[in-house]
mmCIF file of C-alpha atoms in Angstrom:
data_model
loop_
_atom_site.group_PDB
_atom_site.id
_atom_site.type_symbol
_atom_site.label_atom_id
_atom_site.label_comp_id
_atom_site.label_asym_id
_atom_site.label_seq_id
_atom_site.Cartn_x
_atom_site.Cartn_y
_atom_site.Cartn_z
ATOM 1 C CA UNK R 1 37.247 7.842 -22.936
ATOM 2 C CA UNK R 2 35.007 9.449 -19.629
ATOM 3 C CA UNK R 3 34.715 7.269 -16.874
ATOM 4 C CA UNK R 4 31.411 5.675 -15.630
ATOM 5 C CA UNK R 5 29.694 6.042 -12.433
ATOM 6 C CA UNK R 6 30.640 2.337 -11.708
ATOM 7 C CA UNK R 7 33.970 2.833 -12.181
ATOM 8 C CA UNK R 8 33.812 5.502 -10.228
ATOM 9 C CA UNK R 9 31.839 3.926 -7.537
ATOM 10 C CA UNK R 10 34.211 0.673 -7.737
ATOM 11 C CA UNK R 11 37.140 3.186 -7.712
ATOM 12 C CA UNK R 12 36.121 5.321 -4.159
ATOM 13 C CA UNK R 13 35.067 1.694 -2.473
ATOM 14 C CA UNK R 14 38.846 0.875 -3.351
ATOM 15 C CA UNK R 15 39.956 4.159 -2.120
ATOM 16 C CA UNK R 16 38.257 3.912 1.385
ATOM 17 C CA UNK R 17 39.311 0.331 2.335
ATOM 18 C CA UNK R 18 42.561 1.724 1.684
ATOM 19 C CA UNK R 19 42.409 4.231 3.954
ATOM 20 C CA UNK R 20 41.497 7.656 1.895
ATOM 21 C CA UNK R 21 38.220 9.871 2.110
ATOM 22 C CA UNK R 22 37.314 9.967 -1.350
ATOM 23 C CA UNK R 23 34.069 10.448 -2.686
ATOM 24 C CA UNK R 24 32.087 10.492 -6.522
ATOM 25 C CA UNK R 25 30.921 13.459 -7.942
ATOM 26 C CA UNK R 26 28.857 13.724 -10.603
ATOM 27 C CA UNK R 27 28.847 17.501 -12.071
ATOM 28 C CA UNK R 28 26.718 16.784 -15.938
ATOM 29 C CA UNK R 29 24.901 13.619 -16.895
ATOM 30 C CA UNK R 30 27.973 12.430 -18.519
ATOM 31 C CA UNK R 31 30.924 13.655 -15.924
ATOM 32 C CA UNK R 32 31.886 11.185 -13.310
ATOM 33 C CA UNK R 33 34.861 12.140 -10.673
ATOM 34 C CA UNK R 34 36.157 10.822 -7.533
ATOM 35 C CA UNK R 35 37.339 13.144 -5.603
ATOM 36 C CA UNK R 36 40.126 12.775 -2.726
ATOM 37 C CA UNK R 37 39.029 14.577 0.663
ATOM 38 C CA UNK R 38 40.778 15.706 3.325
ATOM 39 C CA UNK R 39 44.272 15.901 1.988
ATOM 40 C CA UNK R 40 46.231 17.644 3.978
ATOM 41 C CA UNK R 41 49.070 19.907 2.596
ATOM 42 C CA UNK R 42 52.132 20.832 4.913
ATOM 43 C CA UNK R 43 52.877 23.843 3.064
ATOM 44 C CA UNK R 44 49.950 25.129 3.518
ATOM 45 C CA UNK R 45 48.946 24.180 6.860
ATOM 46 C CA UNK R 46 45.589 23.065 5.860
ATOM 47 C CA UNK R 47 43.305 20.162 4.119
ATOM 48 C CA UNK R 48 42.410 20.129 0.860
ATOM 49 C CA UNK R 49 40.428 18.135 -1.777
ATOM 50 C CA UNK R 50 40.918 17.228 -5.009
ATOM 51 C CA UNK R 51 40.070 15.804 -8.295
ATOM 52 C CA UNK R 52 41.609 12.547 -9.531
ATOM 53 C CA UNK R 53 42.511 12.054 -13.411
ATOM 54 C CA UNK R 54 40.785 9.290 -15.166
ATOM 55 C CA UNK R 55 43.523 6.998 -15.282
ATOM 56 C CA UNK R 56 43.984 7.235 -11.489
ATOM 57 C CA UNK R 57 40.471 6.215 -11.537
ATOM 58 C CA UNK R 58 40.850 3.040 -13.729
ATOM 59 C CA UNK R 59 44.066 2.461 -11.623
ATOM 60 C CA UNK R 60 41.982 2.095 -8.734
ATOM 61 C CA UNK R 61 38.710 0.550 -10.078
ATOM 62 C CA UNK R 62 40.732 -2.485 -11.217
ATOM 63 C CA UNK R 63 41.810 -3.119 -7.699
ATOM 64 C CA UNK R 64 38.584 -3.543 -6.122
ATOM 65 C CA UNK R 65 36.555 -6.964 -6.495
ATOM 66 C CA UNK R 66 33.782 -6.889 -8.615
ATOM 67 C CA UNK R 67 30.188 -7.679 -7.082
#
């Protein structure tokens, strides 16, 4: 099952106030993502961003009051 923009927009708010850059991306009508920013990776001495899987996304939508 795809994720909706509200989860994903309930899902980055959750992400920020927890201390992450994370952002949504939508790339068709029908594909939502949040993506984490800024991730820095030692091995490679730089920052990076990513794509997290849907479940990570209902993991974190859940913990964010809904308004």
């Amino acid at each position: 099952m795809k994720v909706t923009q509200e989860q994903c927009e309930r899902a980055v708010k959750a992400l920020q106030e927890s201390g992450f850059t994370a952002s949504h991306v939508q790339g068709a009508p029908d594909d939502h993502g949040v993506w984490l920013d800024s991730v820095w990776n030692e091995g490679l001495k730089e920052a990076t961003s990513f794509r997290i899987h849907d479940e990570e996304i209902n993991y974190w939508e859940s913990h964010t009051p809904l308004t």
